[in-house]
Coordinates of C-alpha atoms in Angstrom, one line a residue:
X756 CA 73.9 -4.1 11.5
X757 CA 74.4 -0.4 12.0
X758 CA 71.9 0.0 14.8
X759 CA 73.2 -3.0 16.8
X760 CA 75.5 -2.0 19.6
X761 CA 76.8 -4.9 21.6
X762 CA 77.1 -4.3 25.3
X763 CA 78.1 -7.6 26.6
X764 CA 75.9 -10.4 27.9
X765 CA 72.5 -8.9 28.8
X766 CA 70.7 -12.2 29.6
X767 CA 70.7 -11.4 33.3
X768 CA 68.5 -8.3 32.5
X769 CA 65.6 -10.5 31.5
X770 CA 63.8 -11.3 34.7
X771 CA 60.1 -10.3 34.6
X772 CA 57.3 -9.6 32.2
X773 CA 58.3 -6.7 29.9
X774 CA 61.4 -6.7 32.2
X775 CA 59.1 -4.7 34.5
X776 CA 59.5 -2.1 31.8
X777 CA 59.8 0.2 34.8
X778 CA 63.6 0.0 35.2
X779 CA 64.1 1.1 31.6
X780 CA 61.1 3.4 31.5
X781 CA 62.2 5.4 34.5
X782 CA 64.3 7.6 32.2
X783 CA 61.9 7.4 29.2
X784 CA 58.8 8.2 31.1
X785 CA 60.5 10.9 33.0
X786 CA 61.6 12.4 29.7
X787 CA 58.0 12.3 28.5
X788 CA 56.7 13.9 31.7
X789 CA 59.3 16.6 31.6
X790 CA 58.2 17.5 28.1
X791 CA 54.5 17.2 28.8
X792 CA 51.9 19.8 29.5
X793 CA 48.6 19.6 31.4
X794 CA 45.9 18.0 29.3
X795 CA 48.4 16.1 27.1
X796 CA 48.2 12.3 26.7
X797 CA 50.5 10.3 29.0
X798 CA 52.1 6.9 28.4
X799 CA 50.9 4.0 30.6
X800 CA 53.2 1.7 32.5
X801 CA 54.4 -0.2 29.4
X802 CA 54.9 3.1 27.4
X803 CA 51.6 3.0 25.4
X804 CA 49.8 6.3 24.6
X805 CA 46.0 6.1 24.5
X806 CA 44.7 5.1 21.0
X807 CA 41.4 3.3 20.3
X808 CA 42.9 2.1 17.0
X809 CA 46.2 1.0 18.4
X810 CA 48.2 -1.4 16.2
X811 CA 49.4 -4.6 17.8
X812 CA 51.9 -7.3 17.0
X813 CA 52.3 -10.6 18.9
X814 CA 55.4 -12.7 18.3
X815 CA 55.1 -16.4 19.3
X816 CA 58.5 -18.3 19.5
X817 CA 58.6 -22.0 19.9
X818 CA 61.3 -22.9 22.3
X819 CA 61.2 -26.7 21.5
X820 CA 62.9 -26.2 18.2
X821 CA 66.6 -26.7 17.6
X822 CA 67.3 -23.8 15.4
X823 CA 70.5 -24.3 13.4
X824 CA 73.0 -21.5 12.6
X825 CA 71.4 -20.6 9.4
X826 CA 68.0 -20.3 10.9
X827 CA 69.4 -18.3 13.8
X828 CA 70.9 -15.8 11.5
X829 CA 67.5 -15.5 9.7
X830 CA 65.6 -15.0 13.0
X831 CA 68.0 -12.2 14.1
X832 CA 67.3 -10.5 10.8
X833 CA 63.6 -11.0 11.1
X834 CA 63.7 -9.7 14.7
X835 CA 65.4 -6.5 13.6
X836 CA 63.1 -6.0 10.6
X837 CA 60.1 -6.4 12.9
X838 CA 61.4 -3.7 15.3
X839 CA 62.9 -1.1 12.9
X840 CA 60.7 -1.5 9.8
X841 CA 57.4 -3.2 10.6
X842 CA 56.4 -1.6 14.0
X843 CA 54.5 1.7 13.8
X844 CA 54.6 4.5 16.3
X845 CA 52.9 3.5 19.5
X846 CA 52.3 0.0 18.3
X847 CA 52.1 -2.6 21.1
X848 CA 54.5 -5.5 20.9
X849 CA 54.2 -8.7 22.9
X850 CA 56.8 -11.5 22.8
X851 CA 55.6 -15.0 23.9
X852 CA 57.5 -18.3 24.1
X853 CA 57.1 -21.9 25.1
X854 CA 60.1 -21.9 27.5
X855 CA 60.0 -24.3 30.4
X856 CA 58.6 -21.8 32.9
X857 CA 56.3 -20.0 30.4
X858 CA 53.8 -22.6 29.3
X859 CA 50.4 -22.0 30.9
X860 CA 46.7 -22.0 30.0
X861 CA 46.9 -18.2 30.0
X862 CA 50.0 -16.9 28.3
X863 CA 52.2 -14.3 29.9
X864 CA 54.3 -12.2 27.6
X865 CA 58.0 -12.2 28.3
X866 CA 58.2 -8.7 26.8
X867 CA 55.3 -6.2 26.5
X868 CA 55.8 -2.6 25.5
X869 CA 54.9 0.0 22.9
X870 CA 57.1 1.2 20.1
X871 CA 58.2 4.8 20.7
X872 CA 56.9 7.4 18.3
X873 CA 59.2 7.8 15.4
X874 CA 58.0 11.2 14.2
X875 CA 56.9 14.2 16.3
X876 CA 53.8 14.4 14.1
X877 CA 52.7 11.1 15.6
X878 CA 52.9 12.6 19.1
X879 CA 50.7 15.4 17.9
X880 CA 48.2 13.0 16.4
X881 CA 48.0 11.1 19.7
X882 CA 47.6 14.3 21.7
X883 CA 50.9 13.8 23.5
X884 CA 53.6 16.4 24.3
X885 CA 56.1 17.2 21.6
X886 CA 59.6 15.9 21.4
X887 CA 62.5 16.3 19.0
X888 CA 63.3 13.7 16.4
X889 CA 66.7 13.1 18.1
X890 CA 65.0 12.5 21.5
X891 CA 62.5 10.0 19.9
X892 CA 65.4 8.2 18.1
X893 CA 67.3 7.8 21.3
X894 CA 64.1 6.4 23.0
X895 CA 63.7 3.9 20.2
X896 CA 67.4 2.8 20.4
X897 CA 67.3 2.5 24.2
X898 CA 64.2 0.2 24.0
X899 CA 65.8 -1.9 21.3
X900 CA 69.0 -2.4 23.3
X901 CA 67.6 -2.8 26.8
X902 CA 64.3 -4.7 26.2
X903 CA 64.1 -6.2 22.7
X904 CA 67.5 -7.3 21.7
X905 CA 68.5 -9.0 25.0
X906 CA 65.4 -11.2 24.8
X907 CA 66.4 -12.5 21.4
X908 CA 70.0 -12.9 22.5
X909 CA 68.9 -15.1 25.3
X910 CA 66.2 -17.0 23.2
X911 CA 68.7 -17.8 20.3
X912 CA 71.7 -18.5 22.6
X913 CA 72.6 -22.2 21.8
X914 CA 74.1 -22.5 25.3
X915 CA 71.0 -21.2 27.2
X916 CA 70.1 -23.2 30.2
X917 CA 67.1 -25.7 30.5
X918 CA 64.8 -22.9 31.8
X919 CA 65.0 -21.4 28.3
X920 CA 64.3 -24.6 26.4
X921 CA 61.3 -26.8 26.1
X922 CA 62.3 -30.5 25.7
X923 CA 59.1 -32.2 27.0
X924 CA 56.3 -30.9 24.8
X925 CA 55.4 -28.4 22.2
X926 CA 51.8 -27.2 22.8
X927 CA 51.6 -24.9 19.8
X928 CA 47.8 -25.2 19.4
X929 CA 47.2 -24.4 23.0
X930 CA 49.5 -21.4 23.0
X931 CA 47.9 -19.9 19.9
X932 CA 44.5 -20.4 21.4
X933 CA 45.6 -18.4 24.5
X934 CA 47.1 -15.7 22.3
X935 CA 43.8 -15.4 20.5
X936 CA 42.2 -14.6 23.9
X937 CA 44.7 -11.9 24.8
X938 CA 42.9 -8.7 26.0
X939 CA 42.7 -6.3 23.1
X940 CA 44.2 -8.5 20.5
X941 CA 41.5 -10.8 19.2
X942 CA 38.9 -8.1 19.4
X943 CA 41.3 -5.1 18.9
X944 CA 40.3 -2.3 16.6
X945 CA 43.6 -1.4 14.9
X946 CA 46.0 -3.4 12.7
X947 CA 46.8 -6.7 14.2
X948 CA 49.6 -9.1 13.3
X949 CA 50.6 -12.5 14.6
X950 CA 54.1 -13.7 13.9
X951 CA 54.7 -17.4 14.6
X952 CA 58.3 -18.9 14.7
X953 CA 58.1 -22.6 15.0
X954 CA 58.7 -25.9 13.2
X955 CA 54.9 -26.5 13.3
X956 CA 55.3 -29.9 15.0
X957 CA 52.6 -30.1 17.8
X958 CA 53.8 -32.5 20.5
X959 CA 51.4 -33.1 23.3
X960 CA 49.8 -36.3 24.6
X961 CA 46.8 -35.6 22.5
X962 CA 48.6 -34.9 19.3
X963 CA 52.1 -35.9 18.3
X964 CA 52.5 -34.5 14.8
X965 CA 55.0 -36.4 12.7
X966 CA 55.8 -38.9 15.5
X967 CA 52.7 -41.0 15.5
X968 CA 50.8 -42.3 12.5
X969 CA 47.6 -40.5 11.9
X970 CA 48.3 -37.6 14.3
X971 CA 48.6 -35.1 11.4
X972 CA 45.7 -35.6 9.0
X973 CA 44.4 -32.9 6.7
X974 CA 43.2 -29.9 8.8
X975 CA 39.6 -30.4 7.9
X976 CA 39.7 -33.9 9.3
X977 CA 41.6 -32.8 12.4
X978 CA 39.0 -30.1 13.0
X979 CA 36.4 -32.8 13.6
X980 CA 38.2 -34.3 16.6
X981 CA 37.1 -33.6 20.1
X982 CA 40.6 -32.5 20.9
X983 CA 40.5 -29.7 18.4
X984 CA 37.3 -28.3 20.0
X985 CA 39.2 -27.9 23.3
X986 CA 42.1 -26.0 21.6
X987 CA 40.1 -24.1 18.8
X988 CA 41.4 -20.5 18.7
X989 CA 39.0 -17.5 19.1
X990 CA 38.1 -15.7 15.9
X991 CA 41.2 -14.1 14.2
X992 CA 39.3 -11.9 11.8
X993 CA 41.4 -8.9 10.8
X994 CA 44.7 -10.5 12.0
X995 CA 47.5 -10.9 9.5
X996 CA 49.5 -14.0 10.2
X997 CA 53.1 -14.7 9.2
X998 CA 54.4 -18.2 10.1
X999 CA 58.1 -18.6 9.9
X1000 CA 58.4 -22.4 9.5
X1001 CA 61.7 -23.8 10.7
X1002 CA 62.5 -26.7 8.4
X1003 CA 63.8 -29.8 9.9
X1004 CA 65.9 -32.6 8.5
X1005 CA 64.3 -36.0 8.0
X1006 CA 60.7 -35.6 7.1
X1007 CA 59.2 -39.1 6.3
X1008 CA 61.8 -41.0 8.3
X1009 CA 63.1 -41.5 11.9
X1010 CA 61.3 -39.4 14.5
X1011 CA 59.5 -37.5 11.7
X1012 CA 58.3 -40.6 9.9
X1013 CA 54.7 -39.6 9.7
X1014 CA 54.7 -36.2 8.0
X1015 CA 56.0 -34.3 5.1
X1016 CA 56.9 -30.7 4.9
X1017 CA 54.0 -30.0 2.6
X1018 CA 51.5 -31.7 5.0
X1019 CA 52.7 -29.5 7.9
X1020 CA 52.6 -26.4 5.7
X1021 CA 49.1 -27.1 4.4
X1022 CA 47.8 -27.9 7.9
X1023 CA 48.8 -24.5 9.3
X1024 CA 47.6 -22.6 6.3
X1025 CA 44.1 -24.1 6.6
X1026 CA 44.2 -23.8 10.4
X1027 CA 44.6 -20.0 10.2
X1028 CA 42.3 -19.6 7.3
X1029 CA 39.6 -21.5 9.3
X1030 CA 40.2 -19.2 12.2
X1031 CA 39.3 -16.2 10.0
X1032 CA 42.7 -14.6 9.6
X1033 CA 42.8 -11.7 7.2
X1034 CA 45.9 -13.1 5.5
X1035 CA 48.3 -16.1 6.0
X1036 CA 51.9 -16.2 4.8
X1037 CA 54.1 -19.1 5.5
X1038 CA 57.8 -18.4 5.1
X1039 CA 60.2 -21.3 4.9
X1040 CA 63.3 -21.0 7.1
X1041 CA 65.7 -23.4 5.5
X1042 CA 68.4 -25.3 7.4
X1043 CA 72.0 -24.9 6.5
X1044 CA 73.9 -27.7 4.9
X1045 CA 74.5 -30.7 7.2
X1046 CA 77.3 -32.6 5.8
X1047 CA 76.9 -35.4 8.2
X1048 CA 73.4 -36.1 6.9
X1049 CA 74.4 -35.7 3.2
X1050 CA 73.0 -32.2 2.4
X1051 CA 70.6 -29.5 3.4
X1052 CA 67.1 -28.5 2.7

């Protein structure tokens, strides 16, 4: 990866929401201010310039999943593609997980910032002070190395401590409902995308997909249950959803005796369609070959 510059273990940098963004943005904002003129648009505390049609991407990462080496490689490539290819200038990015200390009725992003403009013409369109392409490229690289990449390094670290894992429950429905309520996301005016990275196996006292017989019926049946009324997401009209489904070994047996891969896939497809999503794409993240279990998926 040409843009990836390793600078040792940066997990200790990840302390607060958006890493405060302030420590990193001291230099970035100062650069903007030095280049700015009176009357020019200024970035806010998380680096976003005013834009009523601001694009937004929310990435939800399920920390209860044991991603294998093959899936981890795929997720690193997906993460880089999101940052370098999918995000537009001034697009807001929020990263949300189900890590032990992150589950709550109101989700709090671990990372929250706006992608630096990639073209001086974008600054002109937004009414901001001009900057050179070289300066903008450096800002984008700094944000990647100091905010974005350390988050994924920590999340995908197989030796991460218990605070960065979730072994008790997997409240996917509750977290997506909370994401749908995020200010400016569900009712935002610009392009909006939701990226879900999970095995799709809800595990709460009210619904234990795959583990309990009857816990995962067809979505239209599940939607009639009182529990779903409590976790129903807000309207996702206009939101493009990509669900990266981490495939697990052993559907139909053992701990996953009461589901199949197709049942999980079809449930989440109908779930997002019923929520009004503009489009839904479910991408299969296959596991590598496990010779101890006799093969891979």
